[in-house]
Amino acid sequence: MTGPGRSPLHGDHHTDVVVLGAGLTGCLAAWELARRGRRPIVLEAASVGAGATAADLGHVATGPRLLYVEAIRRWGREAAREAWEVQRENHDRLRELLAALDDDCGYRADGGFLLAEDRTEGEALAESEDTLREDGFSGEFLDHYMLESRFGVQGFAAAYWCAEDAGLDPRRLVAALAAAAEREGARICEGSTVLALESSDAGVSAATERGRVEAGTAFVALEAAAAGLVPFLKGRVTPLPAQWIDVQRDDALPLPSPARTCGGEIAWRVLPGGLRVVRFGGGVTGRPADERLEDFTRRHFAPASPRPGPRGAAVAGKSGDGFPFVGAVPGLNGAVACGYGTFGLGWVALSVRWAVDGLVTGRDAVPARFRASRGAAP
């Protein structure tokens, strides 16, 4: 995704805001900041979209990694409903962004699926459907007979179709955002790993191997790497490894897509010529994660004769409570947006808007549950 003029940072530069990271979050933040009169310099370690965005399937999910009934048990019903409402609002914001970009980025509002791998998860899905409907969220529960009669899968106990989910091409989106940010005056420097980020009341200083940016504020749009540059986030944003394989299929039967297992550990999406299957985190078994992904595809997508092909890996970031860190944090003259977990598109548009609004207006409108400063000593 390298574009013209995205050479590494050289020398000393001064601007009003420096953005760390050129994935979906960083490019969207740069565009929003530039449209509001700022002159962002974006520092990216590799190339646009090469970090956590590379593992993104483009699933615009409604609801975080927990099932609705599990979220209610953990947070209470009001807080669970709020989380789902926030992702619904985020989806609305994402559609507005696509319209502003004049590029639909392959957007399709066909819904998405949650798949239960055992009876207990299936029962939780059925219970979640009833409660979601009561709280205003549309969907359909499918038992394993209904599921296997409609789709080319086997071995799942049940599924839930979420009517409000959607899918898009995240690589096309990040490329469009980067180009839009540059048209508005942002500068993107690829191959520019930030080695140190210093912050004071006077501003921030971001140092790379060959240069330095002095700025009034910083917008940290990194995932797992954010904790290494923002001390407050250490132990709060932790690495979430992601590995994927692309799979070709002979069977013409449709697959539920985009889809994820109930725990969010495995997800997939049908792409031209096959599908991509991703595994997020998980325990260590002594076997390569891509080998376990091959087992998964053969077990659940047979008799489609799945043939594993290209594969890759990336590292996202996650929080301990399942909510991203957004806005101001102690010890940083600026804002962050990170810790999205497995499905960043469910949070990113609204998170960036909240964080950018805070930087530009000085008013913190981030809901308490999402504030990056949560857990700070009073």
Coordinates of C-alpha atoms in Angstrom, one line a residue:
M1 CA 0.0 0.0 0.0
T2 CA 3.0 2.3 -0.3
G3 CA 2.0 5.5 -1.9
P4 CA 4.0 8.4 -3.5
G5 CA 5.7 10.7 -1.0
R6 CA 5.6 8.2 1.9
S7 CA 9.3 8.0 2.4
P8 CA 10.8 7.6 5.9
L9 CA 11.1 10.5 8.2
H10 CA 14.4 12.4 7.9
G11 CA 15.5 15.3 10.1
D12 CA 13.6 17.4 12.6
H13 CA 10.1 18.5 12.0
H14 CA 7.5 20.7 13.8
T15 CA 3.7 20.4 13.5
D16 CA 0.6 20.6 15.7
V17 CA -0.1 16.8 16.0
V18 CA 1.8 13.7 15.4
V19 CA -0.1 10.4 14.7
L20 CA 1.6 7.1 15.6
G21 CA 0.5 4.3 13.3
A22 CA -1.0 4.2 9.8
G23 CA -3.6 1.4 10.2
L24 CA -7.3 2.0 10.0
T25 CA -7.2 4.1 13.3
G26 CA -4.2 6.2 12.4
C27 CA -5.3 7.0 8.8
L28 CA -8.8 7.8 10.0
A29 CA -7.5 10.0 12.7
A30 CA -5.1 11.8 10.3
W31 CA -8.0 12.5 7.9
E32 CA -10.3 13.7 10.6
L33 CA -7.6 15.9 12.1
A34 CA -6.6 17.4 8.7
R35 CA -10.2 18.1 7.9
R36 CA -10.5 20.1 11.1
G37 CA -7.5 22.3 10.3
R38 CA -4.6 20.4 11.8
R39 CA -1.4 19.4 10.0
P40 CA -0.8 15.8 11.1
I41 CA 2.5 13.9 10.5
V42 CA 1.8 10.2 10.6
L43 CA 4.7 7.9 11.6
E44 CA 4.3 4.2 10.5
A45 CA 6.8 1.5 11.3
A46 CA 6.2 -0.5 8.1
S47 CA 3.6 0.6 5.5
V48 CA 0.0 1.7 5.5
G49 CA -2.3 -1.1 6.8
A50 CA 0.6 -3.5 7.5
G51 CA 0.0 -3.9 11.3
A52 CA -3.2 -5.1 13.0
T53 CA -5.2 -4.1 10.0
A54 CA -3.6 -6.9 8.0
A55 CA -5.4 -9.4 10.1
D56 CA -8.8 -7.7 9.9
L57 CA -11.4 -9.7 8.0
G58 CA -13.6 -6.6 7.5
H59 CA -16.4 -7.9 9.7
V60 CA -18.4 -4.9 11.0
A61 CA -19.8 -6.7 14.1
T62 CA -22.6 -5.6 16.4
G63 CA -21.6 -6.7 19.8
P64 CA -18.2 -7.4 21.3
R65 CA -16.5 -10.8 21.8
L66 CA -18.9 -11.9 24.5
L67 CA -22.4 -13.4 23.9
Y68 CA -25.2 -11.1 25.0
V69 CA -26.2 -13.3 28.0
E70 CA -22.6 -13.5 29.1
A71 CA -22.2 -9.7 28.8
I72 CA -25.3 -9.3 30.9
R73 CA -24.0 -11.6 33.6
R74 CA -20.6 -9.8 33.6
W75 CA -21.7 -6.2 33.3
G76 CA -25.4 -6.0 33.9
R77 CA -28.2 -5.6 31.3
E78 CA -28.0 -1.8 31.0
A79 CA -24.2 -1.9 30.4
A80 CA -24.5 -4.8 27.9
R81 CA -27.2 -2.9 26.0
E82 CA -25.0 0.2 25.9
A83 CA -22.1 -1.8 24.4
W84 CA -24.3 -3.1 21.6
E85 CA -25.8 0.3 21.0
V86 CA -22.3 1.9 20.8
Q87 CA -21.4 -0.6 18.1
R88 CA -24.6 0.1 16.3
E89 CA -23.8 3.8 16.4
N90 CA -20.2 3.0 15.2
H91 CA -21.7 1.2 12.2
D92 CA -23.8 4.3 11.4
R93 CA -20.7 6.4 11.6
L94 CA -18.8 4.0 9.4
R95 CA -21.4 4.3 6.7
E96 CA -21.1 8.1 6.9
L97 CA -17.4 7.8 6.4
L98 CA -17.8 5.6 3.3
A99 CA -20.2 8.2 1.8
A100 CA -17.7 11.0 2.5
L101 CA -14.9 9.0 0.9
D102 CA -17.2 8.3 -2.1
D103 CA -16.0 4.7 -2.0
D104 CA -18.1 1.9 -0.6
C105 CA -14.9 -0.2 0.0
G106 CA -16.9 -3.4 -0.9
Y107 CA -19.4 -2.7 1.9
R108 CA -22.2 -5.3 2.1
A109 CA -24.9 -5.2 4.7
D110 CA -25.8 -8.9 4.6
G111 CA -25.6 -9.6 8.3
G112 CA -23.0 -11.8 10.1
F113 CA -22.9 -15.1 12.0
L114 CA -22.0 -16.5 15.4
L115 CA -21.3 -20.2 15.5
A116 CA -21.6 -22.5 18.6
E117 CA -19.1 -25.4 18.8
D118 CA -21.0 -27.3 21.5
R119 CA -24.4 -27.6 23.1
T120 CA -23.7 -25.2 25.9
E121 CA -22.7 -22.4 23.5
G122 CA -25.8 -23.3 21.4
E123 CA -28.1 -22.9 24.4
A124 CA -26.4 -19.5 25.2
L125 CA -27.0 -18.4 21.6
A126 CA -30.7 -19.3 21.8
E127 CA -31.0 -17.4 25.1
S128 CA -29.1 -14.4 23.7
E129 CA -31.4 -14.2 20.6
D130 CA -34.5 -13.8 22.9
T131 CA -32.8 -11.2 25.0
L132 CA -31.4 -9.3 22.1
R133 CA -34.8 -9.2 20.4
E134 CA -36.3 -7.8 23.7
D135 CA -33.6 -5.1 23.6
G136 CA -34.2 -4.1 20.0
F137 CA -31.6 -6.1 18.1
S138 CA -32.7 -8.2 15.1
G139 CA -31.4 -11.7 14.4
E140 CA -32.3 -15.4 13.9
F141 CA -31.3 -18.5 15.8
L142 CA -30.4 -21.6 13.7
D143 CA -30.2 -25.0 15.2
H144 CA -27.7 -27.4 13.7
Y145 CA -30.3 -28.9 11.3
M146 CA -31.3 -25.6 9.9
L147 CA -27.6 -24.5 9.7
E148 CA -26.5 -27.5 7.8
S149 CA -29.4 -27.5 5.4
R150 CA -28.6 -23.9 4.4
F151 CA -24.8 -23.8 4.4
G152 CA -21.8 -26.0 3.6
V153 CA -20.7 -26.5 7.2
Q154 CA -20.8 -29.4 9.7
G155 CA -20.1 -30.0 13.4
F156 CA -21.5 -26.8 14.8
A157 CA -24.2 -27.0 17.4
A158 CA -26.1 -23.9 16.4
A159 CA -25.7 -20.4 14.9
Y160 CA -27.1 -16.9 15.3
W161 CA -27.5 -14.6 12.4
C162 CA -27.1 -10.9 13.4
A163 CA -29.1 -8.8 10.9
E164 CA -27.2 -5.6 11.6
D165 CA -23.7 -6.9 10.9
A166 CA -21.9 -6.1 7.6
G167 CA -18.6 -6.7 5.8
L168 CA -16.2 -4.6 3.8
D169 CA -12.6 -4.7 2.4
P170 CA -10.4 -3.3 5.2
R171 CA -7.4 -2.9 3.0
R172 CA -9.3 -0.9 0.5
L173 CA -10.7 1.2 3.3
V174 CA -7.3 2.0 4.8
A175 CA -5.9 2.9 1.4
A176 CA -8.8 5.2 0.8
L177 CA -8.4 6.8 4.2
A178 CA -4.7 7.3 3.7
A179 CA -5.2 9.0 0.3
A180 CA -8.0 11.2 1.7
A181 CA -5.8 12.3 4.6
E182 CA -3.0 13.2 2.3
R183 CA -5.3 15.2 0.0
E184 CA -6.3 17.2 3.1
G185 CA -2.6 17.9 3.9
A186 CA -1.5 15.1 6.2
R187 CA 1.9 13.6 5.7
I188 CA 2.5 9.9 6.0
C189 CA 6.0 8.6 6.7
E190 CA 6.4 4.8 6.2
G191 CA 9.4 2.9 7.5
S192 CA 9.5 5.2 10.5
T193 CA 9.3 3.2 13.7
V194 CA 8.8 5.5 16.8
L195 CA 11.6 4.6 19.2
A196 CA 10.7 7.0 21.9
L197 CA 7.7 9.3 22.7
E198 CA 8.3 12.1 25.3
S199 CA 5.5 14.2 26.6
S200 CA 5.4 17.4 28.6
D201 CA 3.0 20.3 29.2
A202 CA 4.6 22.0 26.3
G203 CA 4.0 19.2 23.8
V204 CA 5.4 15.9 22.6
S205 CA 8.5 14.6 20.8
A206 CA 8.4 11.5 18.7
A207 CA 11.9 10.1 17.8
T208 CA 12.6 7.7 14.9
E209 CA 15.9 6.3 13.7
R210 CA 16.5 9.1 11.3
G211 CA 14.3 12.0 12.5
R212 CA 12.2 13.6 15.2
V213 CA 8.8 15.3 15.2
E214 CA 8.0 18.0 17.8
A215 CA 4.3 18.5 18.1
G216 CA 1.7 20.1 20.3
T217 CA -0.1 16.8 20.8
A218 CA 0.1 13.1 19.9
F219 CA -2.5 10.7 18.7
V220 CA -1.4 7.1 19.5
A221 CA -3.1 4.8 17.0
L222 CA -1.0 1.7 17.8
E223 CA -2.3 -1.6 19.2
A224 CA 0.0 -3.8 21.2
A225 CA 2.9 -1.5 20.6
A226 CA 1.1 1.4 22.4
A227 CA 2.0 0.1 25.8
G228 CA 5.7 0.4 25.0
L229 CA 5.4 4.1 24.3
V230 CA 2.6 5.1 26.7
P231 CA 3.6 3.9 30.2
F232 CA 0.0 4.1 31.6
L233 CA -1.1 1.5 29.0
K234 CA 1.5 -1.1 30.1
G235 CA -0.4 -4.1 31.3
R236 CA -3.7 -2.6 30.2
V237 CA -3.3 -3.1 26.5
T238 CA -1.8 -6.6 25.9
P239 CA -0.8 -8.4 22.7
L240 CA -3.4 -10.4 20.8
P241 CA -1.6 -12.6 18.2
A242 CA -3.6 -13.3 15.0
Q243 CA -2.7 -15.9 12.4
W244 CA -4.6 -16.6 9.2
I245 CA -4.7 -18.9 6.2
D246 CA -6.5 -18.5 2.8
V247 CA -8.5 -21.6 1.9
Q248 CA -9.8 -22.7 -1.5
R249 CA -12.9 -24.8 -1.7
D250 CA -14.4 -27.1 -4.4
D251 CA -17.9 -27.1 -3.0
A252 CA -20.3 -24.6 -4.3
L253 CA -22.5 -24.6 -1.2
P254 CA -22.5 -21.2 0.6
L255 CA -20.8 -20.6 3.9
P256 CA -22.1 -18.4 6.7
S257 CA -20.0 -15.2 6.2
P258 CA -18.7 -13.1 7.8
A259 CA -18.6 -15.4 10.8
R260 CA -17.0 -16.1 14.1
T261 CA -17.1 -18.7 16.8
C262 CA -18.9 -17.8 20.1
G263 CA -15.7 -17.1 21.9
G264 CA -14.3 -15.1 19.0
E265 CA -11.2 -17.2 18.7
I266 CA -11.8 -18.3 15.1
A267 CA -13.4 -16.1 12.5
W268 CA -13.7 -16.3 8.7
R269 CA -15.0 -14.5 5.7
V270 CA -15.7 -15.6 2.1
L271 CA -13.4 -13.9 -0.4
P272 CA -13.2 -14.2 -4.2
G273 CA -11.7 -17.6 -4.8
G274 CA -12.2 -19.0 -1.3
L275 CA -12.1 -17.8 2.2
R276 CA -9.8 -16.4 4.9
V277 CA -9.8 -18.1 8.3
V278 CA -8.2 -16.3 11.3
R279 CA -7.3 -17.5 14.7
F280 CA -6.9 -14.9 17.5
G281 CA -4.9 -15.6 20.6
G282 CA -5.7 -18.9 22.3
G283 CA -3.7 -21.3 24.4
V284 CA -0.4 -22.8 23.5
T285 CA -0.7 -26.4 22.4
G286 CA 2.7 -27.1 21.0
R287 CA 1.4 -27.0 17.4
P288 CA 1.6 -24.1 15.0
A289 CA -1.6 -22.1 15.0
D290 CA -2.0 -22.4 11.2
E291 CA -1.9 -26.2 11.6
R292 CA -4.8 -25.9 14.0
L293 CA -6.6 -23.7 11.5
E294 CA -6.2 -26.4 8.9
D295 CA -7.8 -28.9 11.3
F296 CA -10.7 -26.5 11.9
T297 CA -11.4 -26.0 8.2
R298 CA -11.3 -29.7 7.5
R299 CA -13.5 -30.5 10.4
H300 CA -16.2 -27.9 9.8
F301 CA -16.1 -27.1 6.0
A302 CA -15.9 -30.7 4.7
P303 CA -16.9 -32.2 2.3
A304 CA -15.7 -29.0 0.5
S305 CA -12.2 -30.4 0.1
P306 CA -10.6 -27.3 1.6
R307 CA -7.1 -26.6 0.4
P308 CA -5.0 -24.3 2.6
G309 CA -3.0 -21.7 0.8
P310 CA -1.2 -18.5 1.7
R311 CA -0.9 -17.6 5.3
G312 CA 0.3 -14.8 7.5
A313 CA 0.3 -13.3 11.0
A314 CA -0.1 -10.0 12.8
V315 CA -0.5 -8.7 16.4
A316 CA -3.5 -6.7 17.5
G317 CA -4.1 -5.4 21.0
K318 CA -6.8 -6.2 23.6
S319 CA -8.0 -4.8 26.9
G320 CA -8.8 -6.8 30.0
D321 CA -12.5 -5.7 30.1
G322 CA -13.2 -6.0 26.4
F323 CA -13.6 -2.3 25.8
P324 CA -11.1 -0.2 23.8
F325 CA -9.0 2.6 25.4
V326 CA -10.1 5.9 23.9
G327 CA -9.1 9.5 24.7
A328 CA -6.7 11.1 27.1
V329 CA -4.4 9.1 29.4
P330 CA -2.2 10.2 32.3
G331 CA 1.3 11.2 31.3
L332 CA 0.5 11.9 27.6
N333 CA -0.1 15.2 26.0
G334 CA -2.6 13.8 23.5
A335 CA -5.0 10.9 23.0
V336 CA -5.1 7.2 22.2
A337 CA -7.5 4.8 20.5
C338 CA -6.4 1.2 20.9
G339 CA -7.2 -2.2 22.5
Y340 CA -10.0 -3.1 20.1
G341 CA -9.6 -6.8 20.4
T342 CA -10.7 -9.1 17.6
F343 CA -13.0 -7.0 15.5
G344 CA -11.7 -3.4 15.3
L345 CA -14.2 -2.3 12.8
G346 CA -16.9 -2.6 15.4
W347 CA -15.2 0.2 17.4
V348 CA -12.9 2.3 15.3
A349 CA -15.1 4.9 13.7
L350 CA -16.7 6.1 16.9
S351 CA -13.5 5.7 18.9
V352 CA -11.6 8.0 16.5
R353 CA -14.4 10.6 16.5
W354 CA -14.4 10.7 20.3
A355 CA -10.6 11.0 20.6
V356 CA -10.3 13.6 17.8
D357 CA -13.1 15.7 19.3
G358 CA -11.3 15.7 22.6
L359 CA -8.0 16.8 21.0
V360 CA -9.6 19.6 19.0
T361 CA -12.2 20.9 21.5
G362 CA -10.5 20.1 24.8
R363 CA -13.7 18.5 26.0
D364 CA -13.8 14.8 26.9
A365 CA -17.0 13.2 25.5
V366 CA -15.8 9.6 25.8
P367 CA -18.3 7.5 27.8
A368 CA -16.8 6.4 31.1
R369 CA -16.6 2.7 30.2
F370 CA -14.4 3.5 27.2
R371 CA -12.1 6.2 28.7
A372 CA -8.4 5.4 28.3
S373 CA -7.8 6.8 31.8
R374 CA -10.1 4.3 33.5
G375 CA -8.4 2.7 36.4
A376 CA -6.1 5.6 37.1
A377 CA -5.5 6.6 40.7
P378 CA -7.8 9.5 41.7

